[in-house]
Coordinates of C-alpha atoms in Angstrom, one line a residue:
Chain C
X1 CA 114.4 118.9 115.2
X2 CA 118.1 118.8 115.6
X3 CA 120.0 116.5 112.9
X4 CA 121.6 113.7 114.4
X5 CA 125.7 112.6 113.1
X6 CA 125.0 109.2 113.2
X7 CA 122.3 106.6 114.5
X8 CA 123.0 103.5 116.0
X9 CA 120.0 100.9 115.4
X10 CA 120.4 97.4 116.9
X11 CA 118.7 94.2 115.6
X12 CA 117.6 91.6 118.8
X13 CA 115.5 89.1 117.4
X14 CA 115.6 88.5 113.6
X15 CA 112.0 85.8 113.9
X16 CA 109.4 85.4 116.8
X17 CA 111.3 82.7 118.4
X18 CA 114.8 83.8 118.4
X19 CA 116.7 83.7 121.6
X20 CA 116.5 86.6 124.4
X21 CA 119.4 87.6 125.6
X22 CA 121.3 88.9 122.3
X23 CA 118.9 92.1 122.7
X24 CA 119.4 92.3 126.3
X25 CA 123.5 92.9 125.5
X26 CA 122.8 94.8 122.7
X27 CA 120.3 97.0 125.3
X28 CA 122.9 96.8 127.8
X29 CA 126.1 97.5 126.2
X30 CA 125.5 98.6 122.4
X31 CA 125.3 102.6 122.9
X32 CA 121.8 102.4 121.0
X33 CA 119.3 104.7 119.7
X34 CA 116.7 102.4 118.6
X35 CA 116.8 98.3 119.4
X36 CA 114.5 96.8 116.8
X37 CA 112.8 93.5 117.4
X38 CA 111.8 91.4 114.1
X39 CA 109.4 88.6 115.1
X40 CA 106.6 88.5 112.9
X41 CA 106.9 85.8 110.2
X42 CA 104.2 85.7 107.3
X43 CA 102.1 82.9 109.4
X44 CA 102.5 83.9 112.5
X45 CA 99.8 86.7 111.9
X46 CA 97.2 84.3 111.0
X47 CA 98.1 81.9 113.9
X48 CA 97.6 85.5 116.4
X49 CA 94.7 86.6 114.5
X50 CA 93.3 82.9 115.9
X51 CA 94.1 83.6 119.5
X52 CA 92.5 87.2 119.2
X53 CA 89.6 85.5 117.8
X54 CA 88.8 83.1 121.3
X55 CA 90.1 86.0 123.9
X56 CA 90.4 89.9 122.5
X57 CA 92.9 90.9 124.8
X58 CA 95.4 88.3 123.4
X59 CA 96.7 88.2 119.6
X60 CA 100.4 89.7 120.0
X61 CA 103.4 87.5 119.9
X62 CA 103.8 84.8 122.6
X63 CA 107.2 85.9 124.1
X64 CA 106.2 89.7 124.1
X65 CA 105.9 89.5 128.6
X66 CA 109.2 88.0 128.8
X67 CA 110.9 89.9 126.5
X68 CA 109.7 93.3 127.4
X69 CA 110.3 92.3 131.0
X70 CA 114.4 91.6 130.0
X71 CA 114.4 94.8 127.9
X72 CA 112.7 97.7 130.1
X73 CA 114.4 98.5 133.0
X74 CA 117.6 98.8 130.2
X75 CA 116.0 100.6 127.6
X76 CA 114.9 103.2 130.1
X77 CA 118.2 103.8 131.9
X78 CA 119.8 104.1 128.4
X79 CA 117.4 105.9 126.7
X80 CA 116.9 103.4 123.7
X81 CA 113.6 103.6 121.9
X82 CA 112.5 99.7 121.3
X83 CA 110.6 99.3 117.6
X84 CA 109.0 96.0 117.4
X85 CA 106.2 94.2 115.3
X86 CA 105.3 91.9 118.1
X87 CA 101.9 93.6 118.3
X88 CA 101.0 90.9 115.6
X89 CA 96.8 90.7 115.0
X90 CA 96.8 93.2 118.3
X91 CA 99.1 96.1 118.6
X92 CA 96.8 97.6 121.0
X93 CA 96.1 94.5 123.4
X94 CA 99.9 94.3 123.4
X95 CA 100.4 98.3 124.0
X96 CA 98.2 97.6 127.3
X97 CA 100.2 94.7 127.9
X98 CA 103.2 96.1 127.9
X99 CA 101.8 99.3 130.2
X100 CA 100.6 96.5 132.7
X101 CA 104.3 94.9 132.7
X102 CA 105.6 98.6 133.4
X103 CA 103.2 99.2 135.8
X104 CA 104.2 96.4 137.8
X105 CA 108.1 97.2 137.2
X106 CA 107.5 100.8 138.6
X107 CA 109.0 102.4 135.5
X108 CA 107.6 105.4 133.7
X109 CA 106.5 104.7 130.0
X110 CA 104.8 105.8 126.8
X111 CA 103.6 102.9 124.3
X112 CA 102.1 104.1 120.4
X113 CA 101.0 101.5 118.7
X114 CA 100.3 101.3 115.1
X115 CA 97.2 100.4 113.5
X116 CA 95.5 99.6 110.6
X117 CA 97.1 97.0 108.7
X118 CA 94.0 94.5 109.6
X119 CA 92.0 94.9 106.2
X120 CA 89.9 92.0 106.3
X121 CA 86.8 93.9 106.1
X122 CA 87.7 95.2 103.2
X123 CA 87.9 91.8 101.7
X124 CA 85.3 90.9 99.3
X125 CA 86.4 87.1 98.4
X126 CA 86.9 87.3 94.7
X127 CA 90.1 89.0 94.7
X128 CA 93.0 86.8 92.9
X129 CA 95.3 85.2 94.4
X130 CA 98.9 86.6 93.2
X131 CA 99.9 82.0 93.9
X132 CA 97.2 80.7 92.3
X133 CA 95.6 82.6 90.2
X134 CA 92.2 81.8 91.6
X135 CA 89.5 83.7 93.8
X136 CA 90.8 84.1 97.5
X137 CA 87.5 82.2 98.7
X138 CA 88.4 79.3 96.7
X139 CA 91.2 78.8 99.3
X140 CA 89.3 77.9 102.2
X141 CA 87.6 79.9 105.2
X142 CA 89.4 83.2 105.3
X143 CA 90.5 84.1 109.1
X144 CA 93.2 87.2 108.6
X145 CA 94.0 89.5 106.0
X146 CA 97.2 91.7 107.1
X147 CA 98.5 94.7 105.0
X148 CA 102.3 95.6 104.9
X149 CA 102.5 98.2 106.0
X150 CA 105.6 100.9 105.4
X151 CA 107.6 103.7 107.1
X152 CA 105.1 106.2 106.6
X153 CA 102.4 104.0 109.0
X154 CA 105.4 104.1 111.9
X155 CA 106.5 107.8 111.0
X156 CA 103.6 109.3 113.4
X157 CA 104.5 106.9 116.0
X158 CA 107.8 107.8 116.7
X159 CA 106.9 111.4 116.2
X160 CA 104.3 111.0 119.7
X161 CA 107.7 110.7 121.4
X162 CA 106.9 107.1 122.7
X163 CA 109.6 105.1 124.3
X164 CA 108.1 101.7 122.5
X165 CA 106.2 102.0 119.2
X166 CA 105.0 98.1 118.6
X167 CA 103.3 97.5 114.9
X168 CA 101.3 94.7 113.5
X169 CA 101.8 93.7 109.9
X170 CA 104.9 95.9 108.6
X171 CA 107.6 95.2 105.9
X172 CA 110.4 93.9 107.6
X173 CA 113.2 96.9 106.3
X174 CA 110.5 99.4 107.5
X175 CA 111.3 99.0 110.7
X176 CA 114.4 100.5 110.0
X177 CA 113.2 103.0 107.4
X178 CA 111.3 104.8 109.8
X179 CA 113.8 105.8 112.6
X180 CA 116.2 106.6 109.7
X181 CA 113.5 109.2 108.2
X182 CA 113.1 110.2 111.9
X183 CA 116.1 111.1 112.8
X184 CA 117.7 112.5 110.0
X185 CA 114.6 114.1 108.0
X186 CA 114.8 112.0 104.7
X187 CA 111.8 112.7 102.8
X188 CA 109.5 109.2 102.0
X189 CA 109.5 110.5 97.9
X190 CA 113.3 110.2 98.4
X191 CA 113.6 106.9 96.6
X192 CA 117.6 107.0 96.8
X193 CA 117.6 107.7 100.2
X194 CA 114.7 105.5 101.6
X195 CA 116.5 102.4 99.4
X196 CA 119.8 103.4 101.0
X197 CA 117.4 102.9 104.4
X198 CA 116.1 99.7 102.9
X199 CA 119.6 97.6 102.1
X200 CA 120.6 99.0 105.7
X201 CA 117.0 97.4 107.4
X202 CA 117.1 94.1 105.2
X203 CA 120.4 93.1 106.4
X204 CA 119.8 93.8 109.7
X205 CA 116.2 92.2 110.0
X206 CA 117.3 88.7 110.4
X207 CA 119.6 89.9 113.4
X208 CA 122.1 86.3 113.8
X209 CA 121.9 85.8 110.2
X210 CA 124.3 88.4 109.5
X211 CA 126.3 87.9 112.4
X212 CA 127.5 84.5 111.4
X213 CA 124.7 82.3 113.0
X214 CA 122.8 80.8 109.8
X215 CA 125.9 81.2 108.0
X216 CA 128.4 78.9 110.0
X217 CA 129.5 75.6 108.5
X218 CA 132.3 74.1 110.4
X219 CA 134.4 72.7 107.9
X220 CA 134.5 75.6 105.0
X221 CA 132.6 78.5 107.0
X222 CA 134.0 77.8 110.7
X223 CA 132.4 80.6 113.4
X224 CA 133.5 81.1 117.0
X225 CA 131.5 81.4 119.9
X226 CA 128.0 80.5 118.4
X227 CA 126.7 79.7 121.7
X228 CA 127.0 83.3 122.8
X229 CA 126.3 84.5 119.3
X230 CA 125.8 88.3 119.2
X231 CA 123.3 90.6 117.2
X232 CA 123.8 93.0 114.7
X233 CA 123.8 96.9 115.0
X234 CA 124.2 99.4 112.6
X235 CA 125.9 102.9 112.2
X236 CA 123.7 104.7 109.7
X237 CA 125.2 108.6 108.8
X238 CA 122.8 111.4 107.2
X239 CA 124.2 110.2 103.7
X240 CA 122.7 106.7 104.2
X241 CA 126.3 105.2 104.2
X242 CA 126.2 102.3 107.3
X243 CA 128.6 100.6 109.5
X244 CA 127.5 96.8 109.8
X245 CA 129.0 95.7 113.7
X246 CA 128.4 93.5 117.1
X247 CA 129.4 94.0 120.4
X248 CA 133.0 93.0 121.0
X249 CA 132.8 89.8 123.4
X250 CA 129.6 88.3 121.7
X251 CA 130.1 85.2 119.7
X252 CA 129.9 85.1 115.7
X253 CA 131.9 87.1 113.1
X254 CA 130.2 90.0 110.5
X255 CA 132.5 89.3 107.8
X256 CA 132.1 90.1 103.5
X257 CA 130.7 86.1 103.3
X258 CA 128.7 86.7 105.7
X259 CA 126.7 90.1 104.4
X260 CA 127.0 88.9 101.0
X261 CA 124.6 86.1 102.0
X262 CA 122.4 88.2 104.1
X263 CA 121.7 90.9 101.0
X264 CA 120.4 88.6 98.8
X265 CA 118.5 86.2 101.4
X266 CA 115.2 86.2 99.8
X267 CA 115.5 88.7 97.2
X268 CA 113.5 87.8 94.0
X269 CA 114.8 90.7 91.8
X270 CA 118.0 92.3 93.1
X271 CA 117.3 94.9 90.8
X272 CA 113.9 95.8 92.1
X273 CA 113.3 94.7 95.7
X274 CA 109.9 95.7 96.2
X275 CA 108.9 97.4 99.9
X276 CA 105.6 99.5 100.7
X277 CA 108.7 102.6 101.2
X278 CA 110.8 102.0 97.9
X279 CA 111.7 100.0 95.0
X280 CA 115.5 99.2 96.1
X281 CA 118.1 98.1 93.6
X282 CA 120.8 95.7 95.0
X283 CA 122.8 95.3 92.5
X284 CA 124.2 98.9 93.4
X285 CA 125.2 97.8 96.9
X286 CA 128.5 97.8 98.2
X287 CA 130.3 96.3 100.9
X288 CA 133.6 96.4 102.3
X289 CA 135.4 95.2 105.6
X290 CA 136.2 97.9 107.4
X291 CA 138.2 96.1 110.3
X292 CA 137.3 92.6 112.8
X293 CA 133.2 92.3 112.6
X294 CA 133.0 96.0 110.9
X295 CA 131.3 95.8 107.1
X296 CA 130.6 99.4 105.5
X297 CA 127.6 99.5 103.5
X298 CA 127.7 102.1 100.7
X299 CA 125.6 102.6 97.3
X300 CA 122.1 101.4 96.7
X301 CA 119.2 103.2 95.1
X302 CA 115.9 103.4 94.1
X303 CA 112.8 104.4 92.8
X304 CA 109.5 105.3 93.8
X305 CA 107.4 103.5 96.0
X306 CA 104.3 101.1 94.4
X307 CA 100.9 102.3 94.4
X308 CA 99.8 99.0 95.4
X309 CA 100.7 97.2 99.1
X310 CA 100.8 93.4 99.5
X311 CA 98.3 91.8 102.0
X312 CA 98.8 88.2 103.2
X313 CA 95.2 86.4 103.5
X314 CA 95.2 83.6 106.2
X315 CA 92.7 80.7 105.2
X316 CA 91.7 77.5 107.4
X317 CA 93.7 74.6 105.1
X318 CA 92.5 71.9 106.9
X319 CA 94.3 69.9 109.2
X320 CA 97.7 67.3 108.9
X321 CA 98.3 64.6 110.4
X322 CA 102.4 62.9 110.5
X323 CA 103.7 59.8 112.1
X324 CA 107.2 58.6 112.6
X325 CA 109.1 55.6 112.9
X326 CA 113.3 54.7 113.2
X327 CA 114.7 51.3 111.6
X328 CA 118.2 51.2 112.4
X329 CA 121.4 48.1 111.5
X330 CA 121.2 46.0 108.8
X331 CA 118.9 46.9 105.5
X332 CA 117.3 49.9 107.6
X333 CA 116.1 51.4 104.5
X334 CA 114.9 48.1 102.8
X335 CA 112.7 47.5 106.0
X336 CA 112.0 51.3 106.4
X337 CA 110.7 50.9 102.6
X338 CA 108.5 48.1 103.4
X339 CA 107.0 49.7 106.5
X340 CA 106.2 53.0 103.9
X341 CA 105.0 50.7 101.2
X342 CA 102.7 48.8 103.8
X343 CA 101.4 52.4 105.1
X344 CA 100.9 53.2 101.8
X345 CA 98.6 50.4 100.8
X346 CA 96.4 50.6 103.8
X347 CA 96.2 54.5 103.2
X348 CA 96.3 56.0 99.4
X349 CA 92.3 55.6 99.1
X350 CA 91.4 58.0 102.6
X351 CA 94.5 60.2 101.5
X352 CA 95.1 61.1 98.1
X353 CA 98.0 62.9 98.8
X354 CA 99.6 61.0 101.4
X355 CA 103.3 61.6 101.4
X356 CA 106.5 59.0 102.3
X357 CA 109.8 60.6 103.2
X358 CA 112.8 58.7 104.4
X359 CA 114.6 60.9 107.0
X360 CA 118.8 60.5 106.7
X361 CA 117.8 59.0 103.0
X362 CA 115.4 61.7 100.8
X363 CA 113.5 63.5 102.7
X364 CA 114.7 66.4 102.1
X365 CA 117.0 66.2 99.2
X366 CA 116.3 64.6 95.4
X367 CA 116.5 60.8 95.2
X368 CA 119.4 61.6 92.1
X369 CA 121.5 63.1 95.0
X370 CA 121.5 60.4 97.4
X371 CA 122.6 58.0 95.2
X372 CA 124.1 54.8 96.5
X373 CA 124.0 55.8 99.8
X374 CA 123.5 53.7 102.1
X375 CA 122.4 55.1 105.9
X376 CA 122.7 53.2 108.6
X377 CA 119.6 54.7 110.3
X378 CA 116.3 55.5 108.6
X379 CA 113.0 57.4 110.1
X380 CA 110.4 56.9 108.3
X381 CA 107.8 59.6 108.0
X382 CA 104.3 59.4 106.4
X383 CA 102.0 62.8 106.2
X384 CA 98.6 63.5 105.0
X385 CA 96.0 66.1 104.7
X386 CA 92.2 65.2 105.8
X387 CA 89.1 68.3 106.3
X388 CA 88.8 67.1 109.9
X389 CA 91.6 66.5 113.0
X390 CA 89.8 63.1 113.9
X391 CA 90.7 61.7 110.3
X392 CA 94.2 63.1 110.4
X393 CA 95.3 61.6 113.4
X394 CA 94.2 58.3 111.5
X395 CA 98.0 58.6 109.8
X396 CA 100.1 58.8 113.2
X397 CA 97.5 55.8 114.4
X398 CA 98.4 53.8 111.3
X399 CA 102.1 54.2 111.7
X400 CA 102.1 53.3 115.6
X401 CA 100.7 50.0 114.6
X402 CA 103.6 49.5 112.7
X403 CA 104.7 48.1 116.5
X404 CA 103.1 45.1 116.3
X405 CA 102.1 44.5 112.5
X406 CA 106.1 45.0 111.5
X407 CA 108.6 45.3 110.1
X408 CA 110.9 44.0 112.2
X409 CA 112.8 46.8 114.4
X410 CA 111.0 49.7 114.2
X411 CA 111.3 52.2 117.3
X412 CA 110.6 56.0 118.3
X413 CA 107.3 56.6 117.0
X414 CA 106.2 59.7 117.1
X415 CA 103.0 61.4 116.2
X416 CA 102.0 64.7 114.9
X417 CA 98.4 66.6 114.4
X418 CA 98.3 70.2 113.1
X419 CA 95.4 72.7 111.9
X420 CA 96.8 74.4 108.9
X421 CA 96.6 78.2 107.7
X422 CA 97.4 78.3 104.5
X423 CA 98.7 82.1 103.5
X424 CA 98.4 83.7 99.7
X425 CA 98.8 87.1 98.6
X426 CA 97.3 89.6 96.8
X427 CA 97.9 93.5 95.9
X428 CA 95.3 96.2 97.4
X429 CA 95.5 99.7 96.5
X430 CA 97.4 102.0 99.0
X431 CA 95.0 104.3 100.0
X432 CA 92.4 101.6 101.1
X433 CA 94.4 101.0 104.3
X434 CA 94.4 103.6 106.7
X435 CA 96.6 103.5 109.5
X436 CA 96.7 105.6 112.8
X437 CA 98.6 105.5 116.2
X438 CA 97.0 105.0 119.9
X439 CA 99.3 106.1 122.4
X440 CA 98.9 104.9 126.3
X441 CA 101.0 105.9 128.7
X442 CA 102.3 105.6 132.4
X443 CA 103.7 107.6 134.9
X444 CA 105.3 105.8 138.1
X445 CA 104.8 107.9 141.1
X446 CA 107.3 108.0 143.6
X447 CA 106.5 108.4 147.2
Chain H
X1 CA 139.9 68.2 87.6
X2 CA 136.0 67.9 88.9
X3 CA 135.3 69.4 92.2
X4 CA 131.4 70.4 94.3
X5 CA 130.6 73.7 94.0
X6 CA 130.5 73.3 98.3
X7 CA 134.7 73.7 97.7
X8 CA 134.6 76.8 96.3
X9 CA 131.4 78.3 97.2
X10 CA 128.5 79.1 99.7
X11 CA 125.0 79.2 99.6
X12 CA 121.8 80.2 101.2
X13 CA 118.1 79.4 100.3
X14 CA 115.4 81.6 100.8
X15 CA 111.5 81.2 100.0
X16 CA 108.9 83.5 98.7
X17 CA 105.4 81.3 98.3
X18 CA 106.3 78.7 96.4
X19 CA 109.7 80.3 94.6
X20 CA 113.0 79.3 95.6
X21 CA 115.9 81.5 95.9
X22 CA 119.5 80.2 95.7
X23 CA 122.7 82.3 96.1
X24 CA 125.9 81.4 94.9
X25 CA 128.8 82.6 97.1
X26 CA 132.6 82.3 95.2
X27 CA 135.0 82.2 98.6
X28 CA 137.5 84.2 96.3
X29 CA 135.8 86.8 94.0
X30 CA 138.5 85.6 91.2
X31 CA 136.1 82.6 90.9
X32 CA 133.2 84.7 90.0
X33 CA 133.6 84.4 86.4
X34 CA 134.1 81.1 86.3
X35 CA 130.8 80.2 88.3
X36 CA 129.2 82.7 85.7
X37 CA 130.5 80.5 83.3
X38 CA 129.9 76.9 84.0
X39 CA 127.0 77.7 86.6
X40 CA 123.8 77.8 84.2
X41 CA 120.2 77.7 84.1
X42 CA 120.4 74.8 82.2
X43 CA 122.8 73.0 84.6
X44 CA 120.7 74.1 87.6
X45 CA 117.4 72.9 85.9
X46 CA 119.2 69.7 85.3
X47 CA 120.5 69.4 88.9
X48 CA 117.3 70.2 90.7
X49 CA 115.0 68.5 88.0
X50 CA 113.2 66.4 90.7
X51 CA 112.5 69.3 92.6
X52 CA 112.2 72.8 90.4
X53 CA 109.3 72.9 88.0
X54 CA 109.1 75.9 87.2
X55 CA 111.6 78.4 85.3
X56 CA 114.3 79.4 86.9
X57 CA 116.2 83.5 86.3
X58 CA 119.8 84.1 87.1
X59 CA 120.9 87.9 88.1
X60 CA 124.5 87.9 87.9
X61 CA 125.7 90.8 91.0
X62 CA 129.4 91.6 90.1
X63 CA 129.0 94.1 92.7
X64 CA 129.5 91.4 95.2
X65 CA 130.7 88.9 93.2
X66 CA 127.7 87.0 93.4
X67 CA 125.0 85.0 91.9
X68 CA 121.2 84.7 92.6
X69 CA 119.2 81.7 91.1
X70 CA 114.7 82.3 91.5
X71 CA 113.4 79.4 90.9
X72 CA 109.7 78.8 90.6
X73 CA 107.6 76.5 91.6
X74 CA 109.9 74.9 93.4
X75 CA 108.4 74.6 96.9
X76 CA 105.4 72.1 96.9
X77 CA 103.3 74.4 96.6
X78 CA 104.7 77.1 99.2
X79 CA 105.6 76.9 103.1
X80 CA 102.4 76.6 104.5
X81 CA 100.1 73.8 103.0
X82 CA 102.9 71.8 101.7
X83 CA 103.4 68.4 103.2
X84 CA 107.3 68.2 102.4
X85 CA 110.0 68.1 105.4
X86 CA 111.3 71.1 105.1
X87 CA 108.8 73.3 103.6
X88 CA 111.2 76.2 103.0
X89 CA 113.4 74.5 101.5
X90 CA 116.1 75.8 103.6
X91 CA 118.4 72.7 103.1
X92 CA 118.7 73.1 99.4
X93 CA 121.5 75.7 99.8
X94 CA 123.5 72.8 100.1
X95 CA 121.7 70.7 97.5
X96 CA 123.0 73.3 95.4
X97 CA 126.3 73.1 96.5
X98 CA 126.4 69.4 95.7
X99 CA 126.9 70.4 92.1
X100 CA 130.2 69.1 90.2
X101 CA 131.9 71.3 88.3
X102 CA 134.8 70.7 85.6
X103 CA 138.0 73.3 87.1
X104 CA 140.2 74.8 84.0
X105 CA 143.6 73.5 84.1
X106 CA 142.9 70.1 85.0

């Protein structure tokens, strides 16, 4: 295969509900080679593996029809191959899925999708928890157990030549890692390189996050446009040096305050940021502004991939069950306290762990910080955890009768009942998962 | 003279289970230093007592003139079986941020 100069990778969603249209520009006007699409959070797997569960032919992510519909027609006139975890518990189901949409669109398509990070049946029960330190069955009812998986899972995909490769469970910067090693022939054992690949993939993955979005405060970090806020893409060269930009017009800025954040969002140990492809070392990484929403990434190494891959085990958790109330004038938070205390006292027996939060007050923050302060509107919030969804609605019931039963003023109730998945982690050894690729494809006659 | 750390710095939070990542941001990289200096564990354990339980590492990155606080147990119990608001604890960048610090020169 011919080396590429350069690839250009674009970033258009950075979670499973991000917005839609920052891809379609980036599709549209961003001279790409790959658009990647980020949406698969560490829950959402679980949630899909539910929906697989009652219908097989679902368990990929929700928004998958409407944003392959936006992205297709473009990604075929500009020759942009889309990379995307949105195959969630069902790569394949969402493969077929996205065939059916071309179909329909009367565009010509090939769609690998990567398999094999579903291990659950390898799953005994009395593996430990990295959390807790407990057996995984001690949890609760198992329902999903997702390996990451790495570049060398989505390697044979993009090798088949497939316009869309769509994954399940995959690291994050491994989306990026792989068209890297693609196009420019890295090998997976080099650990410099592959980190280089890694600091380049785990800025981009977050997409609006780096492009000002999460970032903007308007007082000491003010950022234009963020209605229109564009999406990141990425210069890589054959060195693993990157050029961080968005398309001129978009809203949001790429500036050093802005990457600088991004870099270390989530990072435990900046000297060893653990992937299934590398162990990456931040605190080599540097960045430099290279002109208006330009940042050059440079440095960065590693060393070799661990032996072990992380899998993240979905377990039923029970359900929860939140009501909501406003008090608002005079002494809101004195008669938003009673109302709490009064919940409280009718409650604590049925639900042990039933929490009080006083929204606008210290719900979210510690009491020390919110000091003497004294809002002018308070919503009250009271949450609980019960085995069934019938007891757990008990605590949005209890706090609607705060209408009648008082205090005085209360307004806006709101009620809440969730089923929980509760996610931990544990380490499996690499060469228990095996992955592989299905490729469908299909060709639009013309008459 | 006393000023927030929100003056002369920014933040972000991140979560991993139930650890808490903090960065700390100087707007001007001259300030690194000085957050080196007066921005400790022991002040951040102190600040977030109510809320970090766990021990807390600082990696100091002069590369980017930055700081990253991991702080453990610090989330409830972890995103997704905690009952708290904001079970990523995304708002405590700015809890952070709240911090007073005593500036050099008065």
């Amino acid at each position: 295969m011919k080396q590429k100069y350069k690839v250009r990778i674009g970033c258009g969603a950075g979670f499973s509900g991000d917005r839609l249209e920052p891809a379609v520009i980036l599709a549209e006007k961003g001279d790409l080679d790959y658009l990647v699409l980020e949406c698969l959070a560490e829950r959402t797997i679980a949630l899909a593996q539910k929906r697989k569960a009652t219908d097989p032919t679902q368990g990929y992510d929700p928004l998958l029809e409407r944003r392959i519909e936006s992205l297709l027609p473009l990604l075929k006139k500009n020759k942009i191959r889309l990379i995307t975890n949105m195959g969630a518990a069902n790569p394949v189901a969402a493969a077929d899925k996205i065939i059916g949409i071309a179909k329909k669109m009367g565009i010509s398509i090939k769609v690998a999708a990567v398999t094999g990070d579903d291990v659950l049946v390898h799953i005994r029960g009395d593996e430990i928890a990295m959390e807790t330190g407990n057996p995984i069955s001690w949890s609760g009812q198992l329902v999903s157990a997702n390996a990451y998986l790495g570049a060398d899972a989505i390697l044979p995909a993009l090798q088949t030549g497939a316009d869309i490769i769509i994954t399940g469970r995959v690291a994050d910067p491994s989306l990026f890692v792989a068209p890297l090693v693609h196009a420019f022939g890295w090998s997976l054992d080099d650990a410099d390189m592959i980190a280089k690949g890694t600091v380049i993939g785990h800025l981009m993955e977050c997409a609006g996050q780096i492009t000002g979005g999460y970032f903007a405060d308007p007082i000491t970090k003010p950022v234009e446009n963020m209605s229109t806020l564009g999406h990141p893409f990425a210069d890589v060269y054959p060195d693993g040096r990157a050029m961080i930009g968005k398309i001129d017009g978009t809203g949001g800025t790429i500036t050093l305050a802005t990457a600088k954040e991004q870099l270390l969002y989530e990072v435990t140990n900046p000297y060893q940021y653990m992937t299934p492809d590398v162990s990456a070392d931040f605190t080599t990484v540097y960045l430099e502004q290279n002109g208006k929403d330009r940042i050059a990434v440079t440095g960065g190494g590693g060393s070799k991939k661990p032996s072990t891959l992380k899998v993240s085990i979905g377990y039923k958790a029970g359900f929860t069950g939140e009501g909501e109330i406003t008090y608002a004038g005079a002494n809101a938070l004195e008669r938003a306290r009673l109302a709490g205390e009064t919940i409280q006292q009718r409650l604590n027996t049925q639900f042990p762990g039933l929490r009080v939060d006083y929204i606008g007050h210290t719900s979210v923050h510690p009491h020390s910080l919110a000091n003497n302060y004294k809002p002018y509107e308070v919503r009250l919030r009271v949450t609980g955890k019960a085995a069934t969804a019938d007891e757990a609605a008990i605590i949005g019931q209890e706090v609607e009768a705060l209408y009648t039963n008082g205090p005085a003023g209360g307004g806006g109730v709101r009620k809440y009942l969730n089923e929980i998945i509760g996610i931990v982690s544990i380490l499996i050894d690499r060469n228990k998962t095996t992955s592989s690729v299905i490729v469908k494809s299909y060709e639009h006659q013309t008459l | 003279m006393s000023t927030k750390l929100y003056n002369i710095a920014h933040s972000r939070a991140g979560d991993k289970g139930n650890t808490l990542i903090l960065s700390l941001i100087p707007y001007d990289e001259k300030n690194y230093e000085l957050l080196c200096k007066l921005v400790t564990v022991d002040k951040v354990k102190e600040h977030f007592k109510e809320i970090i339980h766990g021990p807390i590492v600082r990696y100091e990155l002069p590369n980017i003139s930055a700081l990253q606080f991991v702080c453990q147990q610090a989330l409830a119990g972890g995103v997704t079986t905690s009952l708290v608001m904001d079970t990523h604890g995304k708002t405590l960048s700015y809890a952070l941020l709240e911090m007073c610090i005593e500036l050099p020169g008065g």
